[in-house]
mmCIF file of C-alpha atoms in Angstrom:
data_model
loop_
_atom_site.group_PDB
_atom_site.id
_atom_site.type_symbol
_atom_site.label_atom_id
_atom_site.label_comp_id
_atom_site.label_asym_id
_atom_site.label_seq_id
_atom_site.Cartn_x
_atom_site.Cartn_y
_atom_site.Cartn_z
ATOM 1 C CA MET A 8 195.337 81.160 10.181
ATOM 2 C CA ARG A 9 195.036 84.368 12.160
ATOM 3 C CA HIS A 10 197.080 84.609 15.351
ATOM 4 C CA TYR A 11 196.893 87.153 18.176
ATOM 5 C CA ASP A 12 199.163 88.039 21.050
ATOM 6 C CA TYR A 13 195.967 88.660 23.020
ATOM 7 C CA LEU A 14 192.654 87.038 22.151
ATOM 8 C CA ILE A 15 189.449 87.838 24.046
ATOM 9 C CA VAL A 16 186.382 85.618 23.731
ATOM 10 C CA GLY A 17 183.314 87.635 24.649
ATOM 11 C CA GLY A 18 182.048 91.068 23.682
ATOM 12 C CA GLY A 19 180.709 92.608 26.881
ATOM 13 C CA MET A 20 181.971 95.196 29.328
ATOM 14 C CA ALA A 21 184.636 92.874 30.739
ATOM 15 C CA ALA A 22 186.043 92.392 27.238
ATOM 16 C CA ASP A 23 186.075 96.152 26.655
ATOM 17 C CA ALA A 24 187.813 96.805 29.983
ATOM 18 C CA ALA A 25 190.332 94.020 29.365
ATOM 19 C CA SER A 26 191.301 95.397 25.957
ATOM 20 C CA ARG A 27 191.865 98.813 27.522
ATOM 21 C CA GLY A 28 193.880 97.224 30.339
ATOM 22 C CA ILE A 29 196.096 95.495 27.787
ATOM 23 C CA ARG A 30 196.693 98.752 25.954
ATOM 24 C CA GLU A 31 197.764 100.472 29.166
ATOM 25 C CA LEU A 32 200.854 98.252 29.150
ATOM 26 C CA ASP A 33 201.190 97.057 25.543
ATOM 27 C CA VAL A 34 200.203 99.433 22.764
ATOM 28 C CA ALA A 35 201.444 97.277 19.904
ATOM 29 C CA GLY A 36 200.521 93.642 20.610
ATOM 30 C CA ALA A 37 198.033 92.066 18.195
ATOM 31 C CA LEU A 38 194.645 92.123 19.933
ATOM 32 C CA GLY A 39 191.513 90.277 18.809
ATOM 33 C CA ILE A 40 187.989 90.155 20.232
ATOM 34 C CA LEU A 41 185.547 87.430 19.196
ATOM 35 C CA SER A 42 181.974 88.268 20.171
ATOM 36 C CA ALA A 43 178.801 86.277 19.590
ATOM 37 C CA ASP A 44 176.773 89.492 19.893
ATOM 38 C CA ILE A 45 175.475 91.418 16.893
ATOM 39 C CA ASP A 46 176.445 94.712 18.568
ATOM 40 C CA PRO A 47 179.893 95.981 19.533
ATOM 41 C CA PRO A 48 180.547 96.309 23.298
ATOM 42 C CA TYR A 49 178.101 98.608 25.075
ATOM 43 C CA ALA A 50 177.210 99.742 28.601
ATOM 44 C CA ARG A 51 174.895 96.936 29.652
ATOM 45 C CA PRO A 52 173.264 98.728 32.645
ATOM 46 C CA ALA A 53 171.759 101.220 30.196
ATOM 47 C CA LEU A 54 169.507 98.450 28.848
ATOM 48 C CA SER A 55 167.323 98.605 31.961
ATOM 49 C CA LYS A 56 168.211 102.110 33.167
ATOM 50 C CA ARG A 57 169.101 105.252 31.177
ATOM 51 C CA LEU A 58 167.803 104.104 27.808
ATOM 52 C CA TRP A 59 164.363 104.012 29.440
ATOM 53 C CA THR A 60 164.598 106.948 31.838
ATOM 54 C CA ASP A 61 166.660 109.590 29.997
ATOM 55 C CA MET A 62 165.300 110.874 26.705
ATOM 56 C CA HIS A 63 168.634 112.591 26.066
ATOM 57 C CA PHE A 64 170.511 109.273 26.181
ATOM 58 C CA PRO A 65 170.163 107.630 22.743
ATOM 59 C CA TRP A 66 171.514 104.191 21.923
ATOM 60 C CA HIS A 67 174.782 105.371 20.381
ATOM 61 C CA ARG A 68 175.813 106.881 23.729
ATOM 62 C CA ALA A 69 175.751 103.410 25.281
ATOM 63 C CA LEU A 70 178.399 102.163 22.843
ATOM 64 C CA LEU A 71 181.867 101.856 24.383
ATOM 65 C CA ASP A 72 183.886 102.483 21.195
ATOM 66 C CA THR A 73 186.197 99.597 22.073
ATOM 67 C CA GLN A 74 187.651 99.155 18.619
ATOM 68 C CA GLN A 75 188.455 102.830 18.174
ATOM 69 C CA ALA A 76 190.012 103.116 21.641
ATOM 70 C CA THR A 77 192.189 100.000 21.485
ATOM 71 C CA GLY A 78 192.725 99.138 17.832
ATOM 72 C CA ALA A 79 191.383 95.665 18.497
ATOM 73 C CA ASP A 80 190.307 93.427 15.634
ATOM 74 C CA LEU A 81 186.647 93.053 16.646
ATOM 75 C CA GLN A 82 184.729 90.191 15.016
ATOM 76 C CA LEU A 83 180.990 90.138 15.767
ATOM 77 C CA GLN A 84 178.484 87.281 15.418
ATOM 78 C CA THR A 85 181.314 84.843 16.027
ATOM 79 C CA ARG A 86 180.684 82.074 18.514
ATOM 80 C CA VAL A 87 183.688 80.159 19.800
ATOM 81 C CA THR A 88 182.859 76.509 20.405
ATOM 82 C CA ARG A 89 186.185 74.884 21.336
ATOM 83 C CA ILE A 90 189.527 75.677 22.913
ATOM 84 C CA LEU A 91 192.500 73.634 21.694
ATOM 85 C CA ARG A 92 194.784 74.239 24.644
ATOM 86 C CA THR A 93 197.759 72.215 23.406
ATOM 87 C CA ASP A 94 197.853 74.166 20.141
ATOM 88 C CA GLN A 95 196.780 77.462 21.766
ATOM 89 C CA GLN A 96 193.938 77.873 19.326
ATOM 90 C CA VAL A 97 190.183 78.386 19.422
ATOM 91 C CA VAL A 98 187.631 77.088 16.921
ATOM 92 C CA THR A 99 184.518 79.046 15.929
ATOM 93 C CA ALA A 100 181.097 77.701 15.054
ATOM 94 C CA ALA A 101 181.918 78.454 11.412
ATOM 95 C CA GLY A 102 184.953 76.152 11.627
ATOM 96 C CA GLU A 103 187.618 78.880 11.631
ATOM 97 C CA THR A 104 190.719 78.240 13.724
ATOM 98 C CA ILE A 105 192.370 81.233 15.424
ATOM 99 C CA GLY A 106 195.627 81.149 17.364
ATOM 100 C CA TYR A 107 196.546 82.979 20.543
ATOM 101 C CA GLN A 108 199.476 83.547 22.843
ATOM 102 C CA ARG A 109 197.273 84.678 25.738
ATOM 103 C CA LEU A 110 193.534 84.027 25.891
ATOM 104 C CA LEU A 111 190.847 85.709 28.011
ATOM 105 C CA LEU A 112 187.438 84.108 28.527
ATOM 106 C CA ALA A 113 184.770 86.738 29.199
ATOM 107 C CA THR A 114 181.722 84.933 27.820
ATOM 108 C CA GLY A 115 179.350 85.961 30.598
ATOM 109 C CA LEU A 116 176.023 84.366 31.370
ATOM 110 C CA VAL A 117 173.203 82.428 29.743
ATOM 111 C CA PRO A 118 169.677 83.454 30.851
ATOM 112 C CA ARG A 119 167.436 80.955 32.594
ATOM 113 C CA THR A 120 164.324 80.191 30.572
ATOM 114 C CA LEU A 121 160.834 78.822 31.139
ATOM 115 C CA PRO A 122 160.680 75.204 29.975
ATOM 116 C CA ASP A 123 156.996 75.415 29.042
ATOM 117 C CA ALA A 124 156.966 78.676 27.109
ATOM 118 C CA GLU A 125 156.239 78.550 23.396
ATOM 119 C CA SER A 126 159.108 79.752 21.264
ATOM 120 C CA GLY A 127 159.122 83.517 20.778
ATOM 121 C CA THR A 128 156.561 84.303 23.473
ATOM 122 C CA VAL A 129 158.997 85.539 26.150
ATOM 123 C CA ILE A 130 161.848 88.018 25.881
ATOM 124 C CA TYR A 131 164.641 86.730 28.118
ATOM 125 C CA TYR A 132 166.221 90.074 28.760
ATOM 126 C CA ARG A 133 170.014 90.071 28.364
ATOM 127 C CA SER A 134 171.133 91.932 25.246
ATOM 128 C CA ALA A 135 170.726 95.110 23.249
ATOM 129 C CA GLU A 136 168.625 93.168 20.769
ATOM 130 C CA ASP A 137 166.244 92.277 23.638
ATOM 131 C CA TYR A 138 166.111 95.974 24.564
ATOM 132 C CA ARG A 139 165.192 96.937 21.017
ATOM 133 C CA ARG A 140 162.422 94.333 20.891
ATOM 134 C CA LEU A 141 160.918 95.405 24.196
ATOM 135 C CA MET A 142 161.232 99.137 23.483
ATOM 136 C CA SER A 143 159.605 98.644 20.069
ATOM 137 C CA LEU A 144 156.684 96.825 21.665
ATOM 138 C CA SER A 145 156.338 99.454 24.381
ATOM 139 C CA LEU A 146 155.853 102.178 21.781
ATOM 140 C CA TYR A 147 152.560 100.791 20.490
ATOM 141 C CA ARG A 148 151.373 98.193 22.985
ATOM 142 C CA ASP A 149 149.879 98.719 26.418
ATOM 143 C CA SER A 150 150.071 95.661 28.679
ATOM 144 C CA PHE A 151 153.205 93.815 29.753
ATOM 145 C CA LEU A 152 153.895 90.786 31.907
ATOM 146 C CA VAL A 153 157.218 90.771 33.785
ATOM 147 C CA ILE A 154 158.258 87.366 35.099
ATOM 148 C CA GLY A 155 160.644 87.317 38.059
ATOM 149 C CA GLY A 156 161.117 89.823 40.857
ATOM 150 C CA GLY A 157 164.900 89.948 41.026
ATOM 151 C CA TYR A 158 167.282 92.710 40.003
ATOM 152 C CA ILE A 159 166.391 92.777 36.290
ATOM 153 C CA GLY A 160 162.697 92.045 36.742
ATOM 154 C CA ALA A 161 162.264 94.973 39.114
ATOM 155 C CA GLU A 162 164.116 97.389 36.837
ATOM 156 C CA LEU A 163 162.098 96.295 33.801
ATOM 157 C CA ALA A 164 158.798 96.692 35.639
ATOM 158 C CA ALA A 165 159.858 100.180 36.727
ATOM 159 C CA ALA A 166 160.984 101.067 33.192
ATOM 160 C CA LEU A 167 157.727 99.963 31.582
ATOM 161 C CA VAL A 168 155.421 101.551 34.129
ATOM 162 C CA GLY A 169 157.513 104.706 33.804
ATOM 163 C CA HIS A 170 156.535 104.729 30.114
ATOM 164 C CA GLY A 171 152.864 104.642 31.093
ATOM 165 C CA ARG A 172 152.331 100.956 30.367
ATOM 166 C CA ARG A 173 150.185 98.535 32.359
ATOM 167 C CA VAL A 174 152.547 96.123 34.086
ATOM 168 C CA THR A 175 151.931 92.867 35.942
ATOM 169 C CA LEU A 176 154.909 91.496 37.847
ATOM 170 C CA VAL A 177 154.833 87.846 38.951
ATOM 171 C CA LEU A 178 157.353 86.753 41.569
ATOM 172 C CA PRO A 179 157.759 83.669 43.764
ATOM 173 C CA GLY A 180 158.495 85.592 46.971
ATOM 174 C CA GLN A 181 155.945 87.191 49.246
ATOM 175 C CA MET A 182 157.404 90.652 48.770
ATOM 176 C CA LEU A 183 159.535 92.377 46.158
ATOM 177 C CA GLY A 184 163.113 92.606 47.398
ATOM 178 C CA ASP A 185 162.670 90.094 50.213
ATOM 179 C CA THR A 186 165.626 87.999 49.020
ATOM 180 C CA MET A 187 167.997 90.961 49.522
ATOM 181 C CA PHE A 188 166.592 93.494 51.970
ATOM 182 C CA PRO A 189 165.414 93.386 55.610
ATOM 183 C CA ALA A 190 161.648 93.098 55.937
ATOM 184 C CA ASP A 191 160.943 96.788 56.594
ATOM 185 C CA ILE A 192 162.989 97.966 53.609
ATOM 186 C CA ALA A 193 161.546 95.242 51.365
ATOM 187 C CA GLN A 194 158.054 96.353 52.361
ATOM 188 C CA GLU A 195 158.890 99.950 51.475
ATOM 189 C CA TYR A 196 160.401 98.839 48.157
ATOM 190 C CA HIS A 197 157.371 96.682 47.364
ATOM 191 C CA GLN A 198 154.982 99.523 48.168
ATOM 192 C CA GLU A 199 156.816 101.941 45.857
ATOM 193 C CA PHE A 200 156.117 99.621 42.931
ATOM 194 C CA ALA A 201 152.477 99.195 43.931
ATOM 195 C CA ASP A 202 152.045 102.948 44.290
ATOM 196 C CA ALA A 203 153.598 103.448 40.837
ATOM 197 C CA GLY A 204 150.871 101.252 39.339
ATOM 198 C CA VAL A 205 152.612 97.881 39.028
ATOM 199 C CA ARG A 206 150.260 94.969 39.663
ATOM 200 C CA LEU A 207 152.220 92.604 41.905
ATOM 201 C CA ILE A 208 151.333 88.902 42.062
ATOM 202 C CA THR A 209 153.419 87.389 44.840
ATOM 203 C CA GLY A 210 154.018 83.819 45.941
ATOM 204 C CA HIS A 211 153.477 82.344 42.478
ATOM 205 C CA ARG A 212 155.405 81.228 39.423
ATOM 206 C CA VAL A 213 154.597 81.240 35.733
ATOM 207 C CA ARG A 214 154.341 77.644 34.506
ATOM 208 C CA GLN A 215 153.421 78.149 30.854
ATOM 209 C CA VAL A 216 153.307 80.897 28.252
ATOM 210 C CA ARG A 217 151.518 80.489 24.926
ATOM 211 C CA ARG A 218 150.624 82.672 21.981
ATOM 212 C CA SER A 219 147.241 84.369 22.003
ATOM 213 C CA GLY A 220 147.801 86.945 19.274
ATOM 214 C CA PRO A 221 149.596 87.595 15.986
ATOM 215 C CA CYS A 222 153.257 88.106 15.171
ATOM 216 C CA GLU A 223 153.711 91.639 13.815
ATOM 217 C CA ASP A 224 156.975 92.836 12.275
ATOM 218 C CA GLY A 225 158.730 89.855 13.794
ATOM 219 C CA LEU A 226 157.422 90.617 17.287
ATOM 220 C CA GLN A 227 154.942 88.409 19.112
ATOM 221 C CA VAL A 228 151.922 90.468 20.170
ATOM 222 C CA GLY A 229 149.538 88.799 22.573
ATOM 223 C CA VAL A 230 150.513 86.100 25.090
ATOM 224 C CA THR A 231 148.746 84.136 27.797
ATOM 225 C CA ALA A 232 150.632 83.015 30.896
ATOM 226 C CA VAL A 233 149.403 80.223 33.154
ATOM 227 C CA LEU A 234 150.371 80.470 36.823
ATOM 228 C CA ASP A 235 151.081 77.560 39.151
ATOM 229 C CA ASP A 236 147.569 77.901 40.627
ATOM 230 C CA GLY A 237 145.928 77.698 37.198
ATOM 231 C CA ARG A 238 145.161 81.394 36.815
ATOM 232 C CA GLU A 239 145.693 82.901 33.379
ATOM 233 C CA ILE A 240 147.133 86.336 32.647
ATOM 234 C CA THR A 241 146.948 87.911 29.214
ATOM 235 C CA ALA A 242 149.270 90.648 28.033
ATOM 236 C CA ASP A 243 150.558 92.148 24.835
ATOM 237 C CA ALA A 244 154.074 90.914 25.629
ATOM 238 C CA ALA A 245 156.048 89.015 28.252
ATOM 239 C CA VAL A 246 159.587 89.677 29.429
ATOM 240 C CA ALA A 247 161.521 87.601 31.949
ATOM 241 C CA GLY A 248 164.329 88.292 34.368
ATOM 242 C CA LEU A 249 164.853 84.840 35.849
ATOM 243 C CA GLY A 250 168.548 85.109 36.537
ATOM 244 C CA ALA A 251 171.329 83.526 34.550
ATOM 245 C CA VAL A 252 174.048 80.902 34.784
ATOM 246 C CA PRO A 253 177.702 81.081 33.694
ATOM 247 C CA ASP A 254 178.441 79.845 30.186
ATOM 248 C CA LEU A 255 180.865 77.081 31.224
ATOM 249 C CA HIS A 256 180.416 74.442 28.518
ATOM 250 C CA MET A 257 183.490 75.404 26.536
ATOM 251 C CA ALA A 258 185.687 75.740 29.646
ATOM 252 C CA ARG A 259 184.607 72.320 30.921
ATOM 253 C CA GLU A 260 185.277 70.676 27.572
ATOM 254 C CA ALA A 261 188.729 72.249 27.546
ATOM 255 C CA GLY A 262 189.479 70.743 30.964
ATOM 256 C CA LEU A 263 189.762 74.026 32.866
ATOM 257 C CA SER A 264 188.999 73.989 36.595
ATOM 258 C CA VAL A 265 185.409 75.115 37.165
ATOM 259 C CA ASP A 266 182.969 75.359 40.038
ATOM 260 C CA ASP A 267 179.964 77.687 39.639
ATOM 261 C CA GLY A 268 182.343 79.676 37.439
ATOM 262 C CA ILE A 269 185.808 79.336 35.941
ATOM 263 C CA ILE A 270 188.231 79.196 38.857
ATOM 264 C CA VAL A 271 190.972 81.828 38.685
ATOM 265 C CA ASP A 272 193.897 82.739 40.923
ATOM 266 C CA ALA A 273 194.839 86.119 42.388
ATOM 267 C CA HIS A 274 196.031 87.209 38.937
ATOM 268 C CA LEU A 275 192.802 86.006 37.271
ATOM 269 C CA ARG A 276 194.635 83.163 35.547
ATOM 270 C CA THR A 277 192.838 79.845 35.098
ATOM 271 C CA SER A 278 194.331 76.375 35.600
ATOM 272 C CA ASP A 279 195.944 76.873 32.179
ATOM 273 C CA PRO A 280 198.783 79.450 32.453
ATOM 274 C CA SER A 281 197.933 80.847 28.998
ATOM 275 C CA ILE A 282 194.253 81.455 29.768
ATOM 276 C CA TRP A 283 192.593 84.071 31.986
ATOM 277 C CA ALA A 284 188.912 84.640 32.867
ATOM 278 C CA ALA A 285 187.057 87.766 33.985
ATOM 279 C CA GLY A 286 183.607 89.177 34.617
ATOM 280 C CA ASP A 287 180.419 87.262 35.385
ATOM 281 C CA ILE A 288 182.038 83.940 34.543
ATOM 282 C CA ALA A 289 185.042 84.106 36.895
ATOM 283 C CA ARG A 290 185.127 82.436 40.302
ATOM 284 C CA TYR A 291 187.807 84.286 42.250
ATOM 285 C CA ARG A 292 188.867 84.744 45.863
ATOM 286 C CA ASP A 293 187.744 88.139 47.071
ATOM 287 C CA ALA A 294 190.208 89.716 49.493
ATOM 288 C CA VAL A 295 187.365 90.527 51.902
ATOM 289 C CA LEU A 296 184.552 88.071 51.205
ATOM 290 C CA GLY A 297 186.433 84.926 50.219
ATOM 291 C CA PRO A 298 185.408 82.789 47.201
ATOM 292 C CA ALA A 299 182.988 84.785 45.070
ATOM 293 C CA ARG A 300 181.470 85.230 41.640
ATOM 294 C CA VAL A 301 179.843 88.615 41.007
ATOM 295 C CA GLU A 302 177.409 89.394 38.168
ATOM 296 C CA HIS A 303 177.402 93.179 38.077
ATOM 297 C CA VAL A 304 178.956 95.948 36.036
ATOM 298 C CA ASP A 305 181.497 97.173 38.610
ATOM 299 C CA ASN A 306 182.997 93.699 38.746
ATOM 300 C CA ALA A 307 183.037 93.368 34.952
ATOM 301 C CA GLN A 308 184.879 96.647 34.518
ATOM 302 C CA THR A 309 187.413 96.397 37.334
ATOM 303 C CA MET A 310 188.137 92.699 36.887
ATOM 304 C CA GLY A 311 188.247 93.019 33.111
ATOM 305 C CA ARG A 312 190.836 95.792 33.296
ATOM 306 C CA ALA A 313 192.879 93.843 35.860
ATOM 307 C CA ALA A 314 192.793 90.721 33.678
ATOM 308 C CA GLY A 315 193.961 92.675 30.651
ATOM 309 C CA ARG A 316 196.825 94.194 32.600
ATOM 310 C CA ALA A 317 197.736 90.780 34.027
ATOM 311 C CA MET A 318 197.857 89.316 30.514
ATOM 312 C CA ALA A 319 200.227 92.128 29.546
ATOM 313 C CA GLY A 320 202.548 91.408 32.469
ATOM 314 C CA ASP A 321 201.229 93.405 35.436
ATOM 315 C CA PRO A 322 202.339 91.519 38.605
ATOM 316 C CA GLU A 323 199.726 93.118 40.896
ATOM 317 C CA PRO A 324 197.059 90.744 42.290
ATOM 318 C CA TYR A 325 193.371 91.524 41.926
ATOM 319 C CA ASP A 326 192.167 92.611 45.379
ATOM 320 C CA TYR A 327 189.114 94.756 44.668
ATOM 321 C CA THR A 328 185.706 94.148 46.265
ATOM 322 C CA PRO A 329 183.027 95.223 43.747
ATOM 323 C CA TYR A 330 179.683 96.838 44.477
ATOM 324 C CA ILE A 331 176.212 96.578 42.950
ATOM 325 C CA TYR A 332 173.602 99.289 42.521
ATOM 326 C CA SER A 333 170.128 100.041 41.247
ATOM 327 C CA ARG A 334 168.027 103.159 40.709
ATOM 328 C CA VAL A 335 164.291 102.613 40.264
ATOM 329 C CA LEU A 336 161.217 104.745 40.954
ATOM 330 C CA GLY A 337 163.223 107.302 42.895
ATOM 331 C CA ILE A 338 164.951 104.673 45.034
ATOM 332 C CA ASP A 339 168.740 104.591 44.925
ATOM 333 C CA TRP A 340 170.567 101.722 46.605
ATOM 334 C CA GLN A 341 174.096 100.360 46.551
ATOM 335 C CA ALA A 342 175.598 97.327 48.226
ATOM 336 C CA ILE A 343 178.830 95.468 48.801
ATOM 337 C CA GLY A 344 179.102 91.863 49.901
ATOM 338 C CA LYS A 345 176.358 89.406 50.744
ATOM 339 C CA LEU A 346 172.760 90.627 50.974
ATOM 340 C CA ASP A 347 170.945 87.872 52.827
ATOM 341 C CA PRO A 348 168.041 88.966 55.057
ATOM 342 C CA SER A 349 168.126 85.618 56.884
ATOM 343 C CA LEU A 350 171.362 86.856 58.491
ATOM 344 C CA GLU A 351 171.391 89.143 61.494
ATOM 345 C CA THR A 352 171.073 92.760 60.333
ATOM 346 C CA LEU A 353 171.852 96.050 62.021
ATOM 347 C CA THR A 354 170.278 99.180 60.570
ATOM 348 C CA THR A 355 171.318 102.787 61.134
ATOM 349 C CA THR A 356 168.947 105.530 60.030
ATOM 350 C CA MET A 357 170.632 108.765 58.984
ATOM 351 C CA ARG A 358 169.340 112.271 59.670
ATOM 352 C CA ASP A 359 168.265 112.623 56.029
ATOM 353 C CA GLY A 360 166.314 109.348 56.138
ATOM 354 C CA GLY A 361 168.881 107.202 54.364
ATOM 355 C CA ARG A 362 169.776 103.885 55.944
ATOM 356 C CA VAL A 363 172.860 101.727 56.282
ATOM 357 C CA VAL A 364 172.301 98.022 56.855
ATOM 358 C CA ALA A 365 175.073 95.703 57.996
ATOM 359 C CA TYR A 366 174.557 91.974 57.352
ATOM 360 C CA ILE A 367 176.321 89.923 60.016
ATOM 361 C CA ARG A 368 177.433 86.319 60.227
ATOM 362 C CA ASP A 369 179.195 84.971 63.327
ATOM 363 C CA GLY A 370 179.723 88.497 64.613
ATOM 364 C CA ARG A 371 181.353 89.756 61.420
ATOM 365 C CA THR A 372 180.055 92.037 58.711
ATOM 366 C CA VAL A 373 179.677 90.201 55.402
ATOM 367 C CA GLY A 374 177.528 92.723 53.538
ATOM 368 C CA VAL A 375 176.559 96.402 53.620
ATOM 369 C CA LEU A 376 173.475 97.980 52.036
ATOM 370 C CA LEU A 377 173.323 101.732 51.438
ATOM 371 C CA TRP A 378 169.683 102.729 51.070
ATOM 372 C CA GLN A 379 169.079 106.230 49.667
ATOM 373 C CA ILE A 380 172.656 107.250 50.496
ATOM 374 C CA ALA A 381 174.623 108.941 47.722
ATOM 375 C CA ASP A 382 178.177 108.551 49.051
ATOM 376 C CA GLY A 383 179.317 105.769 51.294
ATOM 377 C CA LEU A 384 180.988 103.026 49.293
ATOM 378 C CA ASP A 385 184.461 103.719 50.683
ATOM 379 C CA ALA A 386 183.084 103.608 54.214
ATOM 380 C CA ALA A 387 181.227 100.391 53.416
ATOM 381 C CA ARG A 388 184.447 98.825 52.154
ATOM 382 C CA SER A 389 186.213 99.924 55.332
ATOM 383 C CA LEU A 390 183.519 98.250 57.396
ATOM 384 C CA LEU A 391 183.837 95.041 55.404
ATOM 385 C CA THR A 392 187.617 95.103 55.539
ATOM 386 C CA ARG A 393 187.665 95.462 59.313
ATOM 387 C CA ARG A 394 184.552 93.272 59.506
ATOM 388 C CA LEU A 395 184.145 93.600 63.304
ATOM 389 C CA LEU A 396 181.075 95.500 64.468
ATOM 390 C CA CYS A 397 181.311 97.718 67.524
ATOM 391 C CA ARG A 398 178.053 96.727 69.183
ATOM 392 C CA ALA A 399 178.542 99.361 71.879
ATOM 393 C CA ALA A 400 177.639 101.905 69.208
ATOM 394 C CA TRP A 401 174.185 100.398 69.143
ATOM 395 C CA GLY A 402 173.461 99.977 72.823
ATOM 396 C CA ALA A 403 170.990 97.466 74.178
ATOM 397 C CA GLY A 404 168.716 95.815 71.647
ATOM 398 C CA GLY A 405 170.897 96.791 68.701
ATOM 399 C CA GLY A 406 170.611 93.455 66.898
ATOM 400 C CA GLY A 407 168.140 92.152 64.378
ATOM 401 C CA GLY A 408 167.285 95.347 62.547
ATOM 402 C CA GLY A 409 167.700 97.796 65.443
ATOM 403 C CA ARG A 410 167.952 101.479 64.476
ATOM 404 C CA ARG A 411 169.851 104.348 66.015
ATOM 405 C CA THR A 412 171.094 107.623 64.590
ATOM 406 C CA ALA A 413 174.742 106.999 65.313
ATOM 407 C CA ALA A 414 177.852 105.794 63.587
ATOM 408 C CA LEU A 415 177.595 102.171 62.534
ATOM 409 C CA CYS A 416 180.953 101.433 64.029
ATOM 410 C CA PRO A 417 183.987 103.681 64.571
ATOM 411 C CA VAL A 418 186.484 101.244 63.077
ATOM 412 C CA GLY A 419 187.819 102.907 59.961
ATOM 413 C CA PRO A 420 188.366 106.135 58.048
ATOM 414 C CA GLY A 421 185.333 107.630 56.398
ATOM 415 C CA LEU A 422 182.755 106.159 58.746
ATOM 416 C CA SER A 423 182.282 109.561 60.348
ATOM 417 C CA ALA A 424 180.275 110.378 57.214
ATOM 418 C CA TRP A 425 177.572 108.106 58.583
ATOM 419 C CA ARG A 426 177.165 109.968 61.875
#
């Protein structure tokens, strides 16, 4: 039976960062990575960004070269099904038993699916294999249906229309971005997609998807989607970004403490002192925002590295507040914290047209959106850390989306950059 000083279950960016974090403190310990993926670790954001928008960014540049950088024993297409905590072993779907001294769970998310979609008719976009399928179809097919108007759905619609394809985007909200942005920014965002040629069907959901064409080279060509009002939409292919849920089955069966993720302490350790968790799957206490689970690349990288270092003996707690970002159709936005437009929002418009939006609950800042602002994350973190807004900086009528070309709040270093 193989045995590792450090065993990582999962093959994403958190696993890559964790293996590098381990090697920062322990260059010799036996390190294994068990990944269910068919590809070695890669930069996941590239799947909906640079691989579509930058012709000088081929697939091999997205690879993270984890094995070469860390000397890890990387085993692909290996799904772990059980954790034997008492014996400090894991069991794979093939029945192999592998021992560990310290175990990291970085298994990520499972995409939500449409219950009434025929098998093979929808690409649930999560992996490099999904990217290859969609890119292959986009090279010789014209019409695409994108289901879901969230983070991934918007980026996929932008990617496809940027390749000159006809795109229909179906979303349950009344406006693209209305679950994250204030109404005026969401309207601007929505209009950018419409102006780019995306056909937007709002306020509806896809109830069924069925085949209406042949399967060519293993790819389904021709689908018909039925909306909740009975309308039918035909396209050459359908791709969905419906969100995802943490893969918690194995952790629950092992008796680890879970909520909407695996609960970890300040050192990213689970309820078992020999097991850590990191990335999309980890429910941790953010130093600024409180209990949180974040599903973006900055969190995967920073938390993964911290978990690896913690496994190797680093006593420092994890106290980083991650950010999220997107770049589509010439729009560049970044955010930290909670983006909930039902909260009170205060907006500052900069001289160059960029905007800073503070999301406020009970008089405290709980989220910051940087809209078309290149540099400002450190200032945003300062605002969240202090959390108190100086309303005097806004003057009368400053609440609920008010705008003024002034500093958001003179409460921390770096905020002068927003004057």
